[in-house]
PDB file of C-alpha atoms in Angstrom:
ATOM      1  CA  MET E   1      52.069  24.716  97.058  1.00  0.00           C
ATOM      2  CA  GLU E   2      54.414  26.230  99.603  1.00  0.00           C
ATOM      3  CA  LEU E   3      53.225  26.921 103.145  1.00  0.00           C
ATOM      4  CA  GLY E   4      54.380  30.552 102.850  1.00  0.00           C
ATOM      5  CA  ALA E   5      51.960  31.116  99.963  1.00  0.00           C
ATOM      6  CA  ILE E   6      49.009  29.800 102.003  1.00  0.00           C
ATOM      7  CA  GLN E   7      49.658  31.655 105.246  1.00  0.00           C
ATOM      8  CA  PRO E   8      48.232  35.074 104.256  1.00  0.00           C
ATOM      9  CA  ASP E   9      44.968  33.440 103.140  1.00  0.00           C
ATOM     10  CA  VAL E  10      44.717  31.417 106.333  1.00  0.00           C
ATOM     11  CA  ARG E  11      45.510  34.504 108.405  1.00  0.00           C
ATOM     12  CA  ARG E  12      42.763  36.452 106.630  1.00  0.00           C
ATOM     13  CA  GLU E  13      40.238  33.650 107.176  1.00  0.00           C
ATOM     14  CA  VAL E  14      41.074  33.570 110.889  1.00  0.00           C
ATOM     15  CA  GLN E  15      40.673  37.374 111.065  1.00  0.00           C
ATOM     16  CA  GLU E  16      37.312  37.174 109.295  1.00  0.00           C
ATOM     17  CA  LEU E  17      36.025  34.417 111.577  1.00  0.00           C
ATOM     18  CA  THR E  18      37.212  36.297 114.658  1.00  0.00           C
ATOM     19  CA  LEU E  19      35.487  39.434 113.429  1.00  0.00           C
ATOM     20  CA  LEU E  20      32.249  37.605 112.563  1.00  0.00           C
ATOM     21  CA  PHE E  21      32.215  36.149 116.069  1.00  0.00           C
ATOM     22  CA  ALA E  22      32.744  39.619 117.614  1.00  0.00           C
ATOM     23  CA  ILE E  23      29.984  41.088 115.424  1.00  0.00           C
ATOM     24  CA  SER E  24      27.516  38.309 116.246  1.00  0.00           C
ATOM     25  CA  GLN E  25      28.162  38.884 119.959  1.00  0.00           C
ATOM     26  CA  ALA E  26      27.567  42.632 119.551  1.00  0.00           C
ATOM     27  CA  LEU E  27      24.331  41.975 117.640  1.00  0.00           C
ATOM     28  CA  ASP E  28      23.076  39.688 120.421  1.00  0.00           C
ATOM     29  CA  LYS E  29      24.000  41.979 123.333  1.00  0.00           C
ATOM     30  CA  SER E  30      22.057  45.130 122.553  1.00  0.00           C
ATOM     31  CA  MET E  31      18.853  46.428 121.016  1.00  0.00           C
ATOM     32  CA  ASP E  32      20.458  49.835 120.421  1.00  0.00           C
ATOM     33  CA  LEU E  33      21.447  50.045 116.742  1.00  0.00           C
ATOM     34  CA  ARG E  34      24.032  52.782 117.294  1.00  0.00           C
ATOM     35  CA  GLU E  35      25.717  50.815 120.053  1.00  0.00           C
ATOM     36  CA  VAL E  36      25.766  47.641 117.943  1.00  0.00           C
ATOM     37  CA  ALA E  37      27.024  49.476 114.850  1.00  0.00           C
ATOM     38  CA  GLY E  38      29.685  51.357 116.820  1.00  0.00           C
ATOM     39  CA  THR E  39      31.003  48.116 118.335  1.00  0.00           C
ATOM     40  CA  MET E  40      30.884  46.436 114.944  1.00  0.00           C
ATOM     41  CA  LEU E  41      32.730  49.262 113.145  1.00  0.00           C
ATOM     42  CA  LYS E  42      35.380  49.370 115.874  1.00  0.00           C
ATOM     43  CA  ALA E  43      35.916  45.611 115.571  1.00  0.00           C
ATOM     44  CA  MET E  44      36.239  45.955 111.791  1.00  0.00           C
ATOM     45  CA  THR E  45      39.025  48.525 112.151  1.00  0.00           C
ATOM     46  CA  GLU E  46      40.856  46.423 114.751  1.00  0.00           C
ATOM     47  CA  HIS E  47      40.614  43.095 112.918  1.00  0.00           C
ATOM     48  CA  MET E  48      40.659  44.139 109.249  1.00  0.00           C
ATOM     49  CA  GLY E  49      42.840  47.249 109.227  1.00  0.00           C
ATOM     50  CA  MET E  50      40.105  49.627 108.167  1.00  0.00           C
ATOM     51  CA  ILE E  51      40.523  53.320 109.015  1.00  0.00           C
ATOM     52  CA  HIS E  52      36.986  54.708 109.217  1.00  0.00           C
ATOM     53  CA  GLY E  53      33.590  53.114 109.047  1.00  0.00           C
ATOM     54  CA  THR E  54      30.032  54.398 108.796  1.00  0.00           C
ATOM     55  CA  LEU E  55      26.509  53.076 108.964  1.00  0.00           C
ATOM     56  CA  SER E  56      24.277  55.373 106.910  1.00  0.00           C
ATOM     57  CA  LEU E  57      20.494  55.047 106.903  1.00  0.00           C
ATOM     58  CA  LEU E  58      17.834  56.324 104.541  1.00  0.00           C
ATOM     59  CA  ASP E  59      15.160  58.513 106.115  1.00  0.00           C
ATOM     60  CA  ARG E  60      12.090  57.274 104.261  1.00  0.00           C
ATOM     61  CA  LYS E  61      10.146  60.495 104.843  1.00  0.00           C
ATOM     62  CA  THR E  62      12.762  62.994 103.642  1.00  0.00           C
ATOM     63  CA  GLN E  63      14.605  60.597 101.277  1.00  0.00           C
ATOM     64  CA  GLU E  64      17.853  61.867 102.835  1.00  0.00           C
ATOM     65  CA  ILE E  65      20.720  59.589 103.824  1.00  0.00           C
ATOM     66  CA  TYR E  66      22.416  60.335 107.159  1.00  0.00           C
ATOM     67  CA  ILE E  67      25.217  58.759 109.171  1.00  0.00           C
ATOM     68  CA  ASP E  68      23.601  56.933 112.077  1.00  0.00           C
ATOM     69  CA  ALA E  69      26.784  55.418 113.549  1.00  0.00           C
ATOM     70  CA  ALA E  70      30.474  55.746 112.803  1.00  0.00           C
ATOM     71  CA  TYR E  71      33.949  54.860 113.965  1.00  0.00           C
ATOM     72  CA  GLY E  72      36.925  57.202 113.571  1.00  0.00           C
ATOM     73  CA  ILE E  73      34.660  60.161 112.752  1.00  0.00           C
ATOM     74  CA  SER E  74      33.702  62.957 115.165  1.00  0.00           C
ATOM     75  CA  GLY E  75      30.112  63.950 115.904  1.00  0.00           C
ATOM     76  CA  SER E  76      30.394  67.167 113.883  1.00  0.00           C
ATOM     77  CA  GLN E  77      31.859  65.249 110.930  1.00  0.00           C
ATOM     78  CA  GLN E  78      29.003  62.742 111.141  1.00  0.00           C
ATOM     79  CA  ALA E  79      26.476  65.603 111.086  1.00  0.00           C
ATOM     80  CA  ARG E  80      27.965  66.827 107.776  1.00  0.00           C
ATOM     81  CA  GLY E  81      27.633  63.360 106.231  1.00  0.00           C
ATOM     82  CA  ARG E  82      24.166  63.829 104.714  1.00  0.00           C
ATOM     83  CA  TYR E  83      23.355  62.859 101.139  1.00  0.00           C
ATOM     84  CA  LYS E  84      20.404  63.012  98.803  1.00  0.00           C
ATOM     85  CA  LEU E  85      19.358  59.770  97.187  1.00  0.00           C
ATOM     86  CA  GLY E  86      21.787  59.227  94.292  1.00  0.00           C
ATOM     87  CA  GLU E  87      24.275  61.865  95.518  1.00  0.00           C
ATOM     88  CA  GLY E  88      27.913  60.847  95.815  1.00  0.00           C
ATOM     89  CA  VAL E  89      29.063  57.253  96.157  1.00  0.00           C
ATOM     90  CA  THR E  90      26.931  56.495  99.228  1.00  0.00           C
ATOM     91  CA  GLY E  91      23.810  58.055  97.705  1.00  0.00           C
ATOM     92  CA  LYS E  92      24.320  56.060  94.515  1.00  0.00           C
ATOM     93  CA  VAL E  93      24.746  52.785  96.434  1.00  0.00           C
ATOM     94  CA  VAL E  94      21.542  53.421  98.406  1.00  0.00           C
ATOM     95  CA  LYS E  95      19.650  54.400  95.237  1.00  0.00           C
ATOM     96  CA  THR E  96      20.811  51.500  93.046  1.00  0.00           C
ATOM     97  CA  GLY E  97      21.425  48.768  95.614  1.00  0.00           C
ATOM     98  CA  GLN E  98      24.780  48.061  93.946  1.00  0.00           C
ATOM     99  CA  PRO E  99      28.029  48.016  95.971  1.00  0.00           C
ATOM    100  CA  ALA E 100      30.866  50.392  95.109  1.00  0.00           C
ATOM    101  CA  VAL E 101      34.609  49.899  95.308  1.00  0.00           C
ATOM    102  CA  ILE E 102      36.749  53.007  94.849  1.00  0.00           C
ATOM    103  CA  PRO E 103      40.415  51.920  94.776  1.00  0.00           C
ATOM    104  CA  ARG E 104      41.708  55.508  95.178  1.00  0.00           C
ATOM    105  CA  ILE E 105      39.274  58.219  96.233  1.00  0.00           C
ATOM    106  CA  SER E 106      41.516  60.896  94.712  1.00  0.00           C
ATOM    107  CA  LYS E 107      40.538  59.607  91.249  1.00  0.00           C
ATOM    108  CA  GLU E 108      36.768  59.363  91.798  1.00  0.00           C
ATOM    109  CA  PRO E 109      34.689  62.503  91.088  1.00  0.00           C
ATOM    110  CA  LEU E 110      31.611  60.960  92.747  1.00  0.00           C
ATOM    111  CA  PHE E 111      33.469  60.772  96.064  1.00  0.00           C
ATOM    112  CA  LEU E 112      32.409  63.939  97.907  1.00  0.00           C
ATOM    113  CA  ASN E 113      34.135  63.684 101.343  1.00  0.00           C
ATOM    114  CA  LYS E 114      31.297  65.661 102.930  1.00  0.00           C
ATOM    115  CA  THR E 115      32.407  64.697 106.430  1.00  0.00           C
ATOM    116  CA  GLY E 116      35.867  66.190 105.832  1.00  0.00           C
ATOM    117  CA  VAL E 117      37.462  63.326 107.755  1.00  0.00           C
ATOM    118  CA  ARG E 118      39.916  62.634 104.944  1.00  0.00           C
ATOM    119  CA  ASN E 119      41.119  66.235 104.526  1.00  0.00           C
ATOM    120  CA  ARG E 120      44.404  65.624 106.343  1.00  0.00           C
ATOM    121  CA  MET E 121      45.142  62.306 104.673  1.00  0.00           C
ATOM    122  CA  SER E 122      46.788  61.459 101.363  1.00  0.00           C
ATOM    123  CA  LYS E 123      43.710  60.613  99.289  1.00  0.00           C
ATOM    124  CA  LYS E 124      45.738  58.825  96.609  1.00  0.00           C
ATOM    125  CA  ASP E 125      46.267  55.891  98.959  1.00  0.00           C
ATOM    126  CA  ILE E 126      42.749  55.620 100.440  1.00  0.00           C
ATOM    127  CA  SER E 127      40.244  53.077  99.156  1.00  0.00           C
ATOM    128  CA  PHE E 128      36.518  53.369  99.874  1.00  0.00           C
ATOM    129  CA  LEU E 129      34.083  50.469  99.929  1.00  0.00           C
ATOM    130  CA  CYS E 130      30.339  50.879 100.280  1.00  0.00           C
ATOM    131  CA  VAL E 131      27.661  48.181 100.286  1.00  0.00           C
ATOM    132  CA  PRO E 132      23.880  48.497 100.521  1.00  0.00           C
ATOM    133  CA  ILE E 133      21.924  47.319 103.535  1.00  0.00           C
ATOM    134  CA  LYS E 134      18.711  45.673 102.414  1.00  0.00           C
ATOM    135  CA  GLU E 135      15.564  44.831 104.341  1.00  0.00           C
ATOM    136  CA  GLY E 136      13.933  42.378 101.959  1.00  0.00           C
ATOM    137  CA  PRO E 137      13.773  44.152  98.600  1.00  0.00           C
ATOM    138  CA  GLN E 138      14.062  47.621 100.186  1.00  0.00           C
ATOM    139  CA  ILE E 139      17.389  49.390 100.507  1.00  0.00           C
ATOM    140  CA  ILE E 140      17.482  50.978 103.951  1.00  0.00           C
ATOM    141  CA  GLY E 141      21.032  52.253 104.081  1.00  0.00           C
ATOM    142  CA  ALA E 142      24.704  51.553 103.437  1.00  0.00           C
ATOM    143  CA  LEU E 143      27.761  50.299 105.258  1.00  0.00           C
ATOM    144  CA  SER E 144      31.038  51.906 104.204  1.00  0.00           C
ATOM    145  CA  VAL E 145      34.706  51.735 105.177  1.00  0.00           C
ATOM    146  CA  ASP E 146      37.995  53.389 104.287  1.00  0.00           C
ATOM    147  CA  ARG E 147      41.248  51.492 104.124  1.00  0.00           C
ATOM    148  CA  LEU E 148      44.717  51.979 102.759  1.00  0.00           C
ATOM    149  CA  PHE E 149      44.977  50.764  99.175  1.00  0.00           C
ATOM    150  CA  GLU E 150      46.576  47.308  99.050  1.00  0.00           C
ATOM    151  CA  GLY E 151      45.619  46.228  95.546  1.00  0.00           C
ATOM    152  CA  PRO E 152      42.484  45.117  93.704  1.00  0.00           C
ATOM    153  CA  THR E 153      42.499  41.535  95.048  1.00  0.00           C
ATOM    154  CA  SER E 154      42.355  42.723  98.645  1.00  0.00           C
ATOM    155  CA  LEU E 155      39.501  45.118  97.809  1.00  0.00           C
ATOM    156  CA  GLU E 156      37.430  42.330  96.240  1.00  0.00           C
ATOM    157  CA  GLU E 157      37.916  40.200  99.356  1.00  0.00           C
ATOM    158  CA  ASP E 158      36.961  43.178 101.536  1.00  0.00           C
ATOM    159  CA  LEU E 159      33.843  43.797  99.440  1.00  0.00           C
ATOM    160  CA  ARG E 160      32.754  40.162  99.817  1.00  0.00           C
ATOM    161  CA  PHE E 161      33.251  40.307 103.573  1.00  0.00           C
ATOM    162  CA  LEU E 162      31.564  43.702 103.940  1.00  0.00           C
ATOM    163  CA  THR E 163      28.535  42.303 102.081  1.00  0.00           C
ATOM    164  CA  ILE E 164      28.289  39.471 104.625  1.00  0.00           C
ATOM    165  CA  ILE E 165      28.431  41.973 107.488  1.00  0.00           C
ATOM    166  CA  SER E 166      25.771  44.178 105.887  1.00  0.00           C
ATOM    167  CA  ARG E 167      23.432  41.168 105.709  1.00  0.00           C
ATOM    168  CA  LEU E 168      23.934  40.455 109.407  1.00  0.00           C
ATOM    169  CA  LEU E 169      23.285  44.101 110.184  1.00  0.00           C
ATOM    170  CA  ALA E 170      20.180  44.152 107.966  1.00  0.00           C
ATOM    171  CA  GLN E 171      18.654  41.372 110.074  1.00  0.00           C
ATOM    172  CA  LYS E 172      19.148  43.455 113.220  1.00  0.00           C
ATOM    173  CA  VAL E 173      17.731  46.597 111.593  1.00  0.00           C
ATOM    174  CA  SER E 174      14.724  44.601 110.364  1.00  0.00           C
ATOM    175  CA  LEU E 175      14.102  43.232 113.864  1.00  0.00           C
ATOM    176  CA  LEU E 176      14.357  46.716 115.397  1.00  0.00           C
ATOM    177  CA  HIS E 177      11.927  48.105 112.782  1.00  0.00           C
ATOM    178  CA  GLU E 178       9.426  45.375 113.682  1.00  0.00           C
ATOM    179  CA  ILE E 179       9.788  46.152 117.397  1.00  0.00           C
ATOM    180  CA  ASP E 180       9.281  49.880 116.724  1.00  0.00           C
ATOM    181  CA  LYS E 181       6.201  49.143 114.603  1.00  0.00           C
ATOM    182  CA  GLU E 182       4.700  46.952 117.341  1.00  0.00           C
ATOM    183  CA  ARG E 183       5.467  49.607 119.958  1.00  0.00           C
ATOM    184  CA  GLU E 184       3.699  52.258 117.858  1.00  0.00           C
ATOM    185  CA  GLN E 185       0.678  49.972 117.423  1.00  0.00           C
ATOM    186  CA  LEU E 186       0.534  49.295 121.169  1.00  0.00           C
ATOM    187  CA  ASN E 187       0.773  53.017 121.940  1.00  0.00           C
ATOM    188  CA  ALA E 188      -2.007  53.785 119.445  1.00  0.00           C
ATOM    189  CA  GLU E 189      -4.194  51.039 120.916  1.00  0.00           C
ATOM    190  CA  ASN E 190      -3.461  52.281 124.453  1.00  0.00           C
ATOM    191  CA  LEU E 191      -4.439  55.832 123.466  1.00  0.00           C
ATOM    192  CA  ARG E 192      -7.662  54.575 121.839  1.00  0.00           C
ATOM    193  CA  LEU E 193      -8.620  52.630 124.979  1.00  0.00           C
ATOM    194  CA  ARG E 194      -7.958  55.663 127.195  1.00  0.00           C
ATOM    195  CA  ARG E 195     -10.239  57.783 125.047  1.00  0.00           C
ATOM    196  CA  GLU E 196     -13.004  55.177 125.286  1.00  0.00           C
ATOM    197  CA  LEU E 197     -12.708  55.133 129.083  1.00  0.00           C
TER     198      LEU E 197
END
């Protein structure tokens, strides 16, 4: 096998390892999910050539999916990115727990573009990848990215890598949920003790 044929694979592996290192550092540095996700999404665009990225979470009370953190998307665009369970590609991923790969968003009727971030781009060349974020058996959200279409092989590699990142992120979300639960229990216990006094 010629060295030239191996180089793109080696280059991709180095990019993935560099990105995983950057993500693990971001996960260790902060307990703020938005900060961690923002740093992570930025690193993904810099190292993997992705255009936009979002972390969407499921509100368990309302059963609505909202964008909690994003890169390359304005605050007003994020606010428009709300989905019902099963609605659009993101809603379907969160409902089913199955990842989605859309090679060209212009050919996918389920792709809703609620944020409007892709309005000024040529949709025929944009691919969209979305993977579920799971906390144990529960689906708590989705991680999604846009990138320029480079062919099906590249998308499969991206999907594999995005799944790895979603698992790392799920561990952080799970830890933060546990901390929040303990904080609520402590506050409830504190309030009970005050009443008794």
